[in-house]
PDB file of C-alpha atoms in Angstrom:
ATOM      1  CA  MET A1259      -0.167   0.101   0.000  1.00 38.00           C
ATOM      2  CA  GLY A1260       1.055   3.860  -0.295  1.00 40.00           C
ATOM      3  CA  ASN A1261       0.126   4.189   3.017  1.00 45.00           C
ATOM      4  CA  MET A1262       0.404   1.820   5.473  1.00 57.00           C
ATOM      5  CA  GLN A1263      -1.827   3.518   8.236  1.00 74.00           C
ATOM      6  CA  CYS A1264      -4.860   3.161   5.893  1.00 87.00           C
ATOM      7  CA  PRO A1265      -7.112   0.817   8.128  1.00 86.00           C
ATOM      8  CA  ALA A1266      -9.258  -1.410   5.576  1.00 85.00           C
ATOM      9  CA  GLU A1267     -12.481   0.133   6.534  1.00 90.00           C
ATOM     10  CA  ASP A1268     -10.984   2.726   5.555  1.00 91.00           C
ATOM     11  CA  ALA A1269      -9.781   2.093   2.186  1.00 91.00           C
ATOM     12  CA  ALA A1270     -13.666   0.038   1.715  1.00 90.00           C
ATOM     13  CA  LEU A1271     -15.291   3.921   2.677  1.00 93.00           C
ATOM     14  CA  LEU A1272     -12.796   5.949   0.135  1.00 93.00           C
ATOM     15  CA  ALA A1273     -13.502   3.310  -2.492  1.00 93.00           C
ATOM     16  CA  SER A1274     -17.445   3.509  -2.111  1.00 92.00           C
ATOM     17  CA  VAL A1275     -17.114   7.374  -2.443  1.00 93.00           C
ATOM     18  CA  ALA A1276     -14.368   6.821  -5.838  1.00 93.00           C
ATOM     19  CA  ARG A1277     -16.728   4.188  -7.673  1.00 92.00           C
ATOM     20  CA  ASP A1278     -19.357   6.580  -7.295  1.00 91.00           C
ATOM     21  CA  ILE A1279     -16.990   8.930  -9.809  1.00 92.00           C
ATOM     22  CA  CYS A1280     -15.560   6.239 -11.743  1.00 91.00           C
ATOM     23  CA  PRO A1281     -17.185   2.867 -11.623  1.00 89.00           C
ATOM     24  CA  PHE A1282     -14.526   0.590 -10.997  1.00 89.00           C
ATOM     25  CA  PRO A1283     -15.100  -3.071 -10.102  1.00 89.00           C
ATOM     26  CA  ASN A1284     -16.250  -3.755  -6.694  1.00 88.00           C
ATOM     27  CA  TYR A1285     -13.357  -6.029  -5.539  1.00 88.00           C
ATOM     28  CA  ASN A1286     -15.270  -7.259  -2.585  1.00 86.00           C
ATOM     29  CA  PRO A1287     -16.092 -11.422  -2.713  1.00 86.00           C
ATOM     30  CA  SER A1288     -19.178 -12.290  -1.781  1.00 90.00           C
ATOM     31  CA  PRO A1289     -19.851 -12.479   2.307  1.00 90.00           C
ATOM     32  CA  HIS A1290     -20.212 -16.133   1.972  1.00 92.00           C
ATOM     33  CA  PHE A1291     -16.446 -16.583   1.466  1.00 87.00           C
ATOM     34  CA  ILE A1292     -15.688 -15.420   4.775  1.00 85.00           C
ATOM     35  CA  ASN A1293     -18.703 -16.139   6.754  1.00 89.00           C
ATOM     36  CA  MET A1294     -18.664 -19.852   5.714  1.00 88.00           C
ATOM     37  CA  LEU A1295     -15.395 -20.752   6.092  1.00 83.00           C
ATOM     38  CA  SER A1296     -14.847 -18.889   9.360  1.00 83.00           C
ATOM     39  CA  ILE A1297     -14.630 -20.616  12.731  1.00 84.00           C
ATOM     40  CA  ASN A1298     -18.491 -19.137  13.184  1.00 87.00           C
ATOM     41  CA  SER A1299     -20.013 -20.604  10.555  1.00 91.00           C
ATOM     42  CA  SER A1300     -22.638 -22.798  11.847  1.00 94.00           C
ATOM     43  CA  LEU A1301     -23.895 -19.818  13.246  1.00 95.00           C
ATOM     44  CA  HIS A1302     -23.587 -17.745   9.717  1.00 95.00           C
ATOM     45  CA  LEU A1303     -25.019 -20.705   7.703  1.00 96.00           C
ATOM     46  CA  LYS A1304     -28.088 -20.767   9.949  1.00 96.00           C
ATOM     47  CA  ASN A1305     -28.272 -16.953   9.772  1.00 97.00           C
ATOM     48  CA  HIS A1306     -28.267 -17.139   6.144  1.00 97.00           C
ATOM     49  CA  TYR A1307     -30.721 -19.751   5.885  1.00 97.00           C
ATOM     50  CA  THR A1308     -33.262 -17.694   7.725  1.00 97.00           C
ATOM     51  CA  ALA A1309     -32.647 -14.746   5.791  1.00 97.00           C
ATOM     52  CA  VAL A1310     -33.278 -16.828   2.579  1.00 97.00           C
ATOM     53  CA  GLN A1311     -36.267 -18.213   3.951  1.00 97.00           C
ATOM     54  CA  SER A1312     -37.979 -14.909   5.442  1.00 96.00           C
ATOM     55  CA  SER A1313     -37.018 -13.336   1.806  1.00 96.00           C
ATOM     56  CA  LEU A1314     -39.420 -15.989   0.047  1.00 96.00           C
ATOM     57  CA  THR A1315     -43.113 -15.703  -0.099  1.00 96.00           C
ATOM     58  CA  PRO A1316     -45.662 -18.551   1.600  1.00 94.00           C
ATOM     59  CA  LYS A1317     -46.202 -20.281  -1.633  1.00 95.00           C
ATOM     60  CA  GLN A1318     -42.342 -20.044  -2.934  1.00 96.00           C
ATOM     61  CA  LEU A1319     -41.379 -21.171   0.526  1.00 96.00           C
ATOM     62  CA  GLU A1320     -43.143 -24.499   0.076  1.00 94.00           C
ATOM     63  CA  ASP A1321     -41.004 -24.822  -3.172  1.00 95.00           C
ATOM     64  CA  PHE A1322     -37.809 -24.167  -1.716  1.00 96.00           C
ATOM     65  CA  THR A1323     -38.176 -26.424   1.184  1.00 95.00           C
ATOM     66  CA  GLN A1324     -39.547 -29.473  -0.799  1.00 94.00           C
ATOM     67  CA  GLY A1325     -36.319 -28.727  -2.939  1.00 94.00           C
ATOM     68  CA  LEU A1326     -33.971 -29.290   0.263  1.00 96.00           C
ATOM     69  CA  ARG A1327     -36.086 -32.181   1.590  1.00 94.00           C
ATOM     70  CA  THR A1328     -35.973 -33.882  -2.210  1.00 93.00           C
ATOM     71  CA  THR A1329     -32.133 -33.291  -1.825  1.00 94.00           C
ATOM     72  CA  PHE A1330     -31.641 -34.760   1.486  1.00 94.00           C
ATOM     73  CA  GLY A1331     -34.849 -36.700   2.789  1.00 91.00           C
ATOM     74  CA  ARG A1332     -36.701 -36.624   5.761  1.00 89.00           C
ATOM     75  CA  GLU A1333     -34.074 -36.020   8.116  1.00 91.00           C
ATOM     76  CA  GLY A1334     -33.276 -32.553   6.828  1.00 93.00           C
ATOM     77  CA  ARG A1335     -29.487 -33.377   8.307  1.00 94.00           C
ATOM     78  CA  VAL A1336     -26.376 -32.728   6.370  1.00 96.00           C
ATOM     79  CA  THR A1337     -22.872 -34.352   7.642  1.00 95.00           C
ATOM     80  CA  LEU A1338     -20.204 -31.477   8.348  1.00 94.00           C
ATOM     81  CA  GLY A1339     -23.086 -29.253   6.686  1.00 94.00           C
ATOM     82  CA  GLY A1340     -22.078 -26.537   9.654  1.00 93.00           C
ATOM     83  CA  VAL A1341     -18.358 -26.405   8.554  1.00 93.00           C
ATOM     84  CA  GLY A1342     -16.159 -25.427   5.956  1.00 90.00           C
ATOM     85  CA  VAL A1343     -16.766 -26.275   2.191  1.00 94.00           C
ATOM     86  CA  VAL A1344     -20.158 -28.137   2.862  1.00 96.00           C
ATOM     87  CA  ALA A1345     -21.363 -25.332   4.925  1.00 95.00           C
ATOM     88  CA  LEU A1346     -20.365 -22.895   1.707  1.00 96.00           C
ATOM     89  CA  SER A1347     -22.066 -25.348  -0.535  1.00 96.00           C
ATOM     90  CA  LEU A1348     -25.338 -24.974   1.757  1.00 97.00           C
ATOM     91  CA  ALA A1349     -25.142 -21.314   1.067  1.00 97.00           C
ATOM     92  CA  VAL A1350     -24.956 -21.449  -2.071  1.00 96.00           C
ATOM     93  CA  LEU A1351     -28.032 -23.786  -2.524  1.00 97.00           C
ATOM     94  CA  PHE A1352     -30.125 -21.765  -0.414  1.00 97.00           C
ATOM     95  CA  ASP A1353     -29.575 -19.054  -2.970  1.00 96.00           C
ATOM     96  CA  THR A1354     -30.121 -20.858  -5.975  1.00 95.00           C
ATOM     97  CA  LEU A1355     -32.731 -22.733  -4.904  1.00 96.00           C
ATOM     98  CA  ALA A1356     -34.469 -19.061  -4.024  1.00 96.00           C
ATOM     99  CA  ARG A1357     -33.831 -17.994  -7.563  1.00 94.00           C
ATOM    100  CA  GLN A1358     -35.618 -21.061  -8.871  1.00 94.00           C
ATOM    101  CA  VAL A1359     -38.563 -20.838  -7.057  1.00 95.00           C
ATOM    102  CA  ARG A1360     -38.488 -17.089  -7.537  1.00 94.00           C
ATOM    103  CA  GLY A1361     -38.492 -18.060 -11.759  1.00 90.00           C
ATOM    104  CA  GLU A1362     -35.298 -16.951 -12.196  1.00 90.00           C
ATOM    105  CA  CYS A1363     -33.090 -18.690 -14.813  1.00 86.00           C
ATOM    106  CA  VAL A1364     -29.952 -20.326 -13.172  1.00 82.00           C
ATOM    107  CA  SER A1365     -27.397 -21.976 -15.283  1.00 83.00           C
ATOM    108  CA  GLU A1366     -25.578 -25.151 -13.197  1.00 83.00           C
ATOM    109  CA  SER A1367     -22.734 -24.306 -15.931  1.00 81.00           C
ATOM    110  CA  GLU A1368     -21.431 -21.172 -15.414  1.00 87.00           C
ATOM    111  CA  PRO A1369     -19.718 -19.727 -12.362  1.00 90.00           C
ATOM    112  CA  ILE A1370     -21.984 -19.632  -9.287  1.00 91.00           C
ATOM    113  CA  PRO A1371     -23.485 -15.984  -9.545  1.00 85.00           C
ATOM    114  CA  GLY A1372     -22.608 -13.223  -6.528  1.00 87.00           C
ATOM    115  CA  LEU A1373     -19.972 -15.556  -5.560  1.00 90.00           C
ATOM    116  CA  PHE A1374     -17.003 -14.125  -7.659  1.00 90.00           C
ATOM    117  CA  VAL A1375     -16.187 -10.988  -8.762  1.00 88.00           C
ATOM    118  CA  LYS A1376     -18.053 -10.038 -12.019  1.00 85.00           C
ATOM    119  CA  ASN A1377     -15.177 -10.091 -15.143  1.00 81.00           C
ATOM    120  CA  LEU A1378     -16.599  -7.554 -17.825  1.00 77.00           C
ATOM    121  CA  ARG A1379     -14.630  -9.574 -20.699  1.00 79.00           C
ATOM    122  CA  GLY A1380     -15.922 -12.718 -19.301  1.00 82.00           C
ATOM    123  CA  TYR A1381     -13.325 -13.878 -18.639  1.00 84.00           C
ATOM    124  CA  TYR A1382     -12.545 -16.521 -15.705  1.00 88.00           C
ATOM    125  CA  PRO A1383      -9.456 -18.614 -13.693  1.00 87.00           C
ATOM    126  CA  PRO A1384      -9.799 -22.164 -14.036  1.00 89.00           C
ATOM    127  CA  HIS A1385      -9.887 -22.107  -9.908  1.00 87.00           C
ATOM    128  CA  VAL A1386     -13.322 -20.352 -10.347  1.00 91.00           C
ATOM    129  CA  TYR A1387     -14.922 -23.092 -12.933  1.00 93.00           C
ATOM    130  CA  THR A1388     -13.509 -25.973 -10.568  1.00 94.00           C
ATOM    131  CA  VAL A1389     -14.900 -24.355  -7.141  1.00 93.00           C
ATOM    132  CA  SER A1390     -18.465 -23.881  -8.801  1.00 94.00           C
ATOM    133  CA  LYS A1391     -18.815 -27.664  -9.760  1.00 95.00           C
ATOM    134  CA  TYR A1392     -17.655 -28.922  -6.373  1.00 96.00           C
ATOM    135  CA  LEU A1393     -20.160 -26.894  -4.612  1.00 96.00           C
ATOM    136  CA  ARG A1394     -22.973 -27.568  -6.541  1.00 96.00           C
ATOM    137  CA  LEU A1395     -21.995 -31.240  -6.576  1.00 96.00           C
ATOM    138  CA  VAL A1396     -21.152 -31.271  -2.792  1.00 96.00           C
ATOM    139  CA  PRO A1397     -25.073 -31.075  -1.383  1.00 96.00           C
ATOM    140  CA  HIS A1398     -25.423 -34.533  -3.135  1.00 96.00           C
ATOM    141  CA  ILE A1399     -22.713 -36.727  -1.524  1.00 96.00           C
ATOM    142  CA  ALA A1400     -22.714 -34.829   1.621  1.00 95.00           C
ATOM    143  CA  ASN A1401     -24.494 -37.639   3.569  1.00 95.00           C
ATOM    144  CA  ASN A1402     -22.250 -40.375   1.506  1.00 95.00           C
ATOM    145  CA  PRO A1403     -18.896 -40.497   3.266  1.00 93.00           C
ATOM    146  CA  THR A1404     -16.838 -42.687   0.515  1.00 94.00           C
ATOM    147  CA  ARG A1405     -17.869 -40.572  -1.926  1.00 95.00           C
ATOM    148  CA  MET A1406     -17.843 -37.019  -0.536  1.00 94.00           C
ATOM    149  CA  LYS A1407     -13.645 -38.377   0.121  1.00 93.00           C
ATOM    150  CA  GLU A1408     -13.504 -39.486  -3.228  1.00 94.00           C
ATOM    151  CA  GLU A1409     -14.714 -36.203  -5.004  1.00 95.00           C
ATOM    152  CA  THR A1410     -12.861 -34.121  -2.617  1.00 93.00           C
ATOM    153  CA  GLU A1411      -9.811 -35.910  -3.566  1.00 91.00           C
ATOM    154  CA  ARG A1412     -10.431 -35.615  -7.084  1.00 94.00           C
ATOM    155  CA  TYR A1413     -11.480 -31.729  -7.222  1.00 93.00           C
ATOM    156  CA  HIS A1414      -8.133 -31.117  -5.071  1.00 89.00           C
ATOM    157  CA  LYS A1415      -5.978 -32.803  -7.891  1.00 90.00           C
ATOM    158  CA  GLN A1416      -7.621 -30.418 -10.688  1.00 92.00           C
ATOM    159  CA  PHE A1417      -6.770 -27.461  -8.425  1.00 88.00           C
ATOM    160  CA  ILE A1418      -3.523 -28.357  -8.971  1.00 85.00           C
ATOM    161  CA  ILE A1419      -3.821 -28.835 -12.400  1.00 89.00           C
ATOM    162  CA  ASP A1420      -5.483 -25.624 -12.810  1.00 87.00           C
ATOM    163  CA  GLU A1421      -2.751 -23.586 -11.126  1.00 82.00           C
ATOM    164  CA  GLN A1422       0.053 -25.199 -13.790  1.00 81.00           C
ATOM    165  CA  SER A1423      -2.182 -24.221 -16.845  1.00 79.00           C
ATOM    166  CA  LEU A1424      -2.294 -20.602 -15.580  1.00 75.00           C
ATOM    167  CA  ASP A1425       1.688 -21.089 -15.523  1.00 70.00           C
ATOM    168  CA  LYS A1426       1.471 -21.735 -18.880  1.00 69.00           C
ATOM    169  CA  MET A1427      -0.837 -19.741 -19.734  1.00 68.00           C
ATOM    170  CA  GLU A1428       0.933 -16.664 -17.970  1.00 60.00           C
ATOM    171  CA  GLU A1429       3.320 -16.140 -20.657  1.00 54.00           C
ATOM    172  CA  ASN A1430       0.513 -15.624 -23.420  1.00 55.00           C
ATOM    173  CA  ILE A1431      -2.007 -13.858 -22.009  1.00 55.00           C
ATOM    174  CA  THR A1432      -0.571 -11.853 -19.200  1.00 54.00           C
ATOM    175  CA  LEU A1433      -2.972  -8.763 -19.592  1.00 50.00           C
ATOM    176  CA  LEU A1434      -5.648 -11.210 -19.051  1.00 59.00           C
ATOM    177  CA  ILE A1435      -4.683 -12.994 -15.952  1.00 62.00           C
ATOM    178  CA  ASN A1436      -3.092  -9.780 -14.333  1.00 71.00           C
ATOM    179  CA  GLU A1437      -6.458  -7.995 -14.371  1.00 82.00           C
ATOM    180  CA  ASP A1438      -7.539  -6.707 -11.224  1.00 88.00           C
ATOM    181  CA  THR A1439     -10.997  -8.609 -11.118  1.00 88.00           C
ATOM    182  CA  THR A1440      -9.153 -11.879 -12.310  1.00 87.00           C
ATOM    183  CA  ALA A1441      -6.398 -11.763  -9.901  1.00 86.00           C
ATOM    184  CA  VAL A1442      -9.423 -11.430  -7.174  1.00 89.00           C
ATOM    185  CA  ASN A1443     -10.853 -14.230  -8.621  1.00 89.00           C
ATOM    186  CA  GLU A1444      -8.134 -16.384  -8.554  1.00 86.00           C
ATOM    187  CA  MET A1445      -7.002 -15.428  -4.845  1.00 86.00           C
ATOM    188  CA  LEU A1446     -10.841 -16.497  -4.332  1.00 88.00           C
ATOM    189  CA  GLY A1447      -9.887 -19.972  -6.092  1.00 86.00           C
ATOM    190  CA  GLU A1448      -6.728 -20.394  -4.603  1.00 84.00           C
ATOM    191  CA  PHE A1449      -8.310 -19.860  -0.656  1.00 85.00           C
ATOM    192  CA  ILE A1450     -11.264 -22.812  -1.764  1.00 88.00           C
ATOM    193  CA  ALA A1451      -8.306 -24.987  -2.946  1.00 85.00           C
ATOM    194  CA  VAL A1452      -6.841 -24.966   0.737  1.00 84.00           C
ATOM    195  CA  ILE A1453      -9.926 -24.850   2.460  1.00 86.00           C
ATOM    196  CA  LEU A1454     -11.432 -28.143   0.394  1.00 89.00           C
ATOM    197  CA  ARG A1455      -7.897 -29.836   1.310  1.00 87.00           C
ATOM    198  CA  LEU A1456      -8.425 -28.757   5.214  1.00 87.00           C
ATOM    199  CA  HIS A1457     -11.885 -30.630   4.476  1.00 90.00           C
ATOM    200  CA  LEU A1458     -10.298 -33.495   3.268  1.00 89.00           C
ATOM    201  CA  LEU A1459      -8.071 -33.900   6.312  1.00 87.00           C
ATOM    202  CA  ARG A1460     -11.199 -33.448   8.262  1.00 88.00           C
ATOM    203  CA  ILE A1461     -13.234 -36.111   6.877  1.00 88.00           C
ATOM    204  CA  THR A1462      -9.539 -38.095   7.147  1.00 85.00           C
ATOM    205  CA  ASN A1463      -9.077 -37.789  10.560  1.00 78.00           C
ATOM    206  CA  CYS A1464      -5.688 -36.521   9.763  1.00 72.00           C
ATOM    207  CA  THR A1465      -3.846 -33.509  10.794  1.00 63.00           C
ATOM    208  CA  ALA A1466      -2.468 -30.237   9.919  1.00 58.00           C
ATOM    209  CA  ASP A1467       0.941 -31.458   9.570  1.00 57.00           C
ATOM    210  CA  GLU A1468      -0.449 -33.538   6.159  1.00 57.00           C
ATOM    211  CA  LEU A1469      -1.524 -30.027   5.128  1.00 56.00           C
ATOM    212  CA  VAL A1470      -0.216 -29.731   1.516  1.00 55.00           C
ATOM    213  CA  PRO A1471      -0.364 -26.394   0.205  1.00 55.00           C
ATOM    214  CA  VAL A1472      -1.663 -25.219  -3.395  1.00 51.00           C
ATOM    215  CA  LYS A1473       1.013 -22.867  -4.927  1.00 55.00           C
ATOM    216  CA  GLY A1474      -0.415 -19.620  -5.355  1.00 55.00           C
ATOM    217  CA  ARG A1475       0.803 -17.214  -8.368  1.00 57.00           C
ATOM    218  CA  PRO A1476       2.621 -13.665  -6.936  1.00 57.00           C
ATOM    219  CA  TYR A1477       0.837 -10.967  -7.213  1.00 59.00           C
ATOM    220  CA  GLY A1478       2.238  -7.718  -9.044  1.00 58.00           C
ATOM    221  CA  ASP A1479       1.104  -5.184 -11.002  1.00 67.00           C
ATOM    222  CA  MET A1480      -2.533  -5.385 -11.335  1.00 74.00           C
ATOM    223  CA  ILE A1481      -4.298  -3.843 -14.504  1.00 82.00           C
ATOM    224  CA  LEU A1482      -6.680  -1.755 -12.586  1.00 85.00           C
ATOM    225  CA  ASN A1483     -10.006  -1.305 -14.805  1.00 83.00           C
ATOM    226  CA  LEU A1484     -11.036   2.221 -13.670  1.00 86.00           C
ATOM    227  CA  ASN A1485     -13.459   2.660 -16.595  1.00 85.00           C
ATOM    228  CA  CYS A1486     -12.754   6.660 -16.548  1.00 89.00           C
ATOM    229  CA  ASP A1487     -10.458   9.260 -17.442  1.00 90.00           C
ATOM    230  CA  PRO A1488      -8.412   9.153 -14.098  1.00 86.00           C
ATOM    231  CA  GLN A1489      -6.925  12.462 -14.042  1.00 87.00           C
ATOM    232  CA  ILE A1490     -10.270  14.307 -14.399  1.00 90.00           C
ATOM    233  CA  ALA A1491     -11.921  11.890 -11.924  1.00 91.00           C
ATOM    234  CA  ASP A1492      -8.995  12.649  -9.169  1.00 91.00           C
ATOM    235  CA  LYS A1493     -10.375  16.141  -9.198  1.00 92.00           C
ATOM    236  CA  ASP A1494     -14.045  15.417  -9.006  1.00 93.00           C
ATOM    237  CA  PHE A1495     -13.137  12.740  -5.952  1.00 93.00           C
ATOM    238  CA  LEU A1496     -11.044  15.354  -4.371  1.00 92.00           C
ATOM    239  CA  ALA A1497     -14.053  18.033  -4.355  1.00 93.00           C
ATOM    240  CA  LYS A1498     -16.221  14.947  -2.900  1.00 92.00           C
ATOM    241  CA  VAL A1499     -14.026  14.776   0.047  1.00 92.00           C
ATOM    242  CA  GLN A1500     -13.803  18.221   1.007  1.00 91.00           C
ATOM    243  CA  LYS A1501     -17.712  18.139   0.665  1.00 91.00           C
ATOM    244  CA  SER A1502     -17.892  14.767   2.523  1.00 90.00           C
ATOM    245  CA  ASP A1503     -18.534  14.573   6.463  1.00 91.00           C
ATOM    246  CA  ASN A1504     -15.707  14.233   9.265  1.00 93.00           C
ATOM    247  CA  ARG A1505     -15.490  10.582   8.840  1.00 93.00           C
ATOM    248  CA  THR A1506     -14.729  10.382   5.244  1.00 92.00           C
ATOM    249  CA  GLN A1507     -11.915  13.115   5.798  1.00 92.00           C
ATOM    250  CA  GLU A1508     -10.163  11.473   8.237  1.00 92.00           C
ATOM    251  CA  ALA A1509     -10.105   8.130   6.400  1.00 92.00           C
ATOM    252  CA  PHE A1510      -8.797  10.607   3.612  1.00 93.00           C
ATOM    253  CA  GLU A1511      -5.930  11.458   5.585  1.00 90.00           C
ATOM    254  CA  ASN A1512      -5.177   7.757   6.529  1.00 89.00           C
ATOM    255  CA  CYS A1513      -5.068   6.510   3.322  1.00 89.00           C
ATOM    256  CA  LYS A1514      -3.854   9.442   0.599  1.00 85.00           C
ATOM    257  CA  PRO A1515      -0.221   8.630  -0.510  1.00 84.00           C
ATOM    258  CA  ARG A1516       2.757   9.849   0.507  1.00 72.00           C
ATOM    259  CA  SER A1517       4.167  12.448  -1.493  1.00 65.00           C
ATOM    260  CA  ASP A1518       7.189  10.209  -2.143  1.00 51.00           C
ATOM    261  CA  ASN A1519       4.465   7.413  -3.527  1.00 52.00           C
ATOM    262  CA  LEU A1520       2.414   9.482  -5.741  1.00 56.00           C
ATOM    263  CA  GLY A1521       2.030   6.324  -8.419  1.00 60.00           C
ATOM    264  CA  LYS A1522      -0.094   6.970 -11.178  1.00 79.00           C
ATOM    265  CA  THR A1523      -3.210   8.584 -10.167  1.00 88.00           C
ATOM    266  CA  LEU A1524      -5.041   9.021  -6.625  1.00 89.00           C
ATOM    267  CA  LEU A1525      -8.039   6.711  -7.918  1.00 90.00           C
ATOM    268  CA  HIS A1526      -5.620   4.251  -9.008  1.00 89.00           C
ATOM    269  CA  HIS A1527      -4.270   4.673  -5.379  1.00 89.00           C
ATOM    270  CA  ILE A1528      -7.720   4.038  -3.909  1.00 91.00           C
ATOM    271  CA  ALA A1529      -8.446   1.379  -5.831  1.00 90.00           C
ATOM    272  CA  LYS A1530      -5.203  -0.363  -5.369  1.00 88.00           C
ATOM    273  CA  LEU A1531      -5.683   0.280  -1.613  1.00 88.00           C
ATOM    274  CA  GLU A1532      -8.504  -2.001  -1.797  1.00 88.00           C
ATOM    275  CA  LEU A1533      -7.520  -4.589  -4.286  1.00 88.00           C
ATOM    276  CA  THR A1534      -4.808  -5.268  -1.835  1.00 85.00           C
ATOM    277  CA  ASP A1535      -6.803  -5.217   1.241  1.00 84.00           C
ATOM    278  CA  VAL A1536      -9.221  -7.897  -0.414  1.00 85.00           C
ATOM    279  CA  LEU A1537      -6.379  -9.804  -1.684  1.00 83.00           C
ATOM    280  CA  THR A1538      -4.928 -10.600   1.299  1.00 79.00           C
ATOM    281  CA  LEU A1539      -8.587 -12.019   3.044  1.00 75.00           C
ATOM    282  CA  PRO A1540      -7.272 -15.362   3.298  1.00 70.00           C
ATOM    283  CA  LEU A1541      -4.550 -14.667   5.000  1.00 66.00           C
ATOM    284  CA  VAL A1542      -6.468 -12.547   7.811  1.00 61.00           C
ATOM    285  CA  VAL A1543      -8.734 -14.939   8.002  1.00 61.00           C
ATOM    286  CA  ALA A1544      -6.154 -17.361   8.962  1.00 57.00           C
ATOM    287  CA  GLY A1545      -4.585 -15.646  11.333  1.00 56.00           C
ATOM    288  CA  VAL A1546      -7.639 -15.851  13.485  1.00 58.00           C
ATOM    289  CA  VAL A1547      -7.677 -19.604  14.252  1.00 64.00           C
ATOM    290  CA  SER A1548      -5.223 -22.463  14.172  1.00 69.00           C
ATOM    291  CA  VAL A1549      -5.202 -24.888  11.389  1.00 72.00           C
ATOM    292  CA  ASP A1550      -5.686 -27.479  13.474  1.00 75.00           C
ATOM    293  CA  SER A1551      -8.563 -26.210  15.273  1.00 77.00           C
ATOM    294  CA  MET A1552     -10.649 -25.439  12.137  1.00 77.00           C
ATOM    295  CA  ILE A1553      -9.543 -29.488  11.325  1.00 78.00           C
ATOM    296  CA  ALA A1554     -11.131 -30.319  14.631  1.00 79.00           C
ATOM    297  CA  GLN A1555     -14.379 -28.656  13.485  1.00 81.00           C
ATOM    298  CA  ARG A1556     -17.394 -31.425  13.589  1.00 87.00           C
ATOM    299  CA  GLU A1557     -20.805 -29.734  13.401  1.00 91.00           C
ATOM    300  CA  ASP A1558     -23.287 -30.778  11.447  1.00 95.00           C
ATOM    301  CA  PHE A1559     -26.096 -28.620   9.978  1.00 96.00           C
ATOM    302  CA  ASP A1560     -30.238 -29.707  10.997  1.00 95.00           C
ATOM    303  CA  LEU A1561     -32.376 -28.083   8.064  1.00 96.00           C
ATOM    304  CA  LYS A1562     -35.541 -29.065   9.680  1.00 94.00           C
ATOM    305  CA  ALA A1563     -34.893 -27.763  12.903  1.00 92.00           C
ATOM    306  CA  SER A1564     -34.413 -24.330  11.088  1.00 91.00           C
ATOM    307  CA  ALA A1565     -36.810 -24.780   8.558  1.00 92.00           C
ATOM    308  CA  LEU A1566     -39.785 -21.724   8.776  1.00 91.00           C
ATOM    309  CA  GLY A1567     -42.205 -23.668   6.266  1.00 84.00           C
ATOM    310  CA  LYS A1568     -43.636 -27.035   7.426  1.00 85.00           C
ATOM    311  CA  TRP A1569     -40.871 -29.779   6.890  1.00 84.00           C
ATOM    312  CA  ALA A1570     -43.673 -32.696   5.228  1.00 69.00           C
ATOM    313  CA  GLU A1571     -43.565 -35.984   6.445  1.00 61.00           C
TER     314      GLU A1571
END
């Protein structure tokens, strides 16, 4: 960062102000990535389950509940559904079913909508497709320990193949894979690869000593898609900050570039601050709890007990 004293919340505030002037991408991923992969994943999942159900009409809720019962049976219990990638897959399933019962078209082959950062060019690194396929599969195999182990091992190997393919592609399409949104989506894929490996250790009763890290690609200078004339936008941004409340002005003082590190433009600087914070999200999550504690998580999820609609017998 240009200013190491810039807190993440200040960078996010300034980015929201700047984005009103210059519509650069929102780099923040779906809250599901952090909530469902945290040590408090079960609570976050229950809250999301309630929120999704509450957003539906009585008829939609009936169809939603029936969709879950068709997938999980009359008991409505999901093995290890309150933790890790299984919790994330359930959050995705709730969103998907809600869209379907509202009559929205849902693709089963594209990246999961809303989970990753939108790329206007339509390019997504291979991790995104692998994650999407795996998360869509998990609800159908979560209660089958043998298949769950086999598929998780298979998809973990696929992540390694994805990483190798990016290494080969980098020489030819550096501009494409160094785009800001692509970098974020690649990071999210790498994050899921690590969590998937933790889940595999969890279901095979292993420890962190056997965790094999997934090789990540170092992020150099990102190509920021500002979608505006940053020179003109800088002037508008500064004028807006000067007219803003004290909190915004304080954030600007904390985050403005040093005089010896001005870089390109102020808008580039603000966008890069937010992008850098997003790219370090996995490190923040990893620093909260030990790996062994995450592997030790064992919590099923009871869909029936938390259902707002009638869980038909």
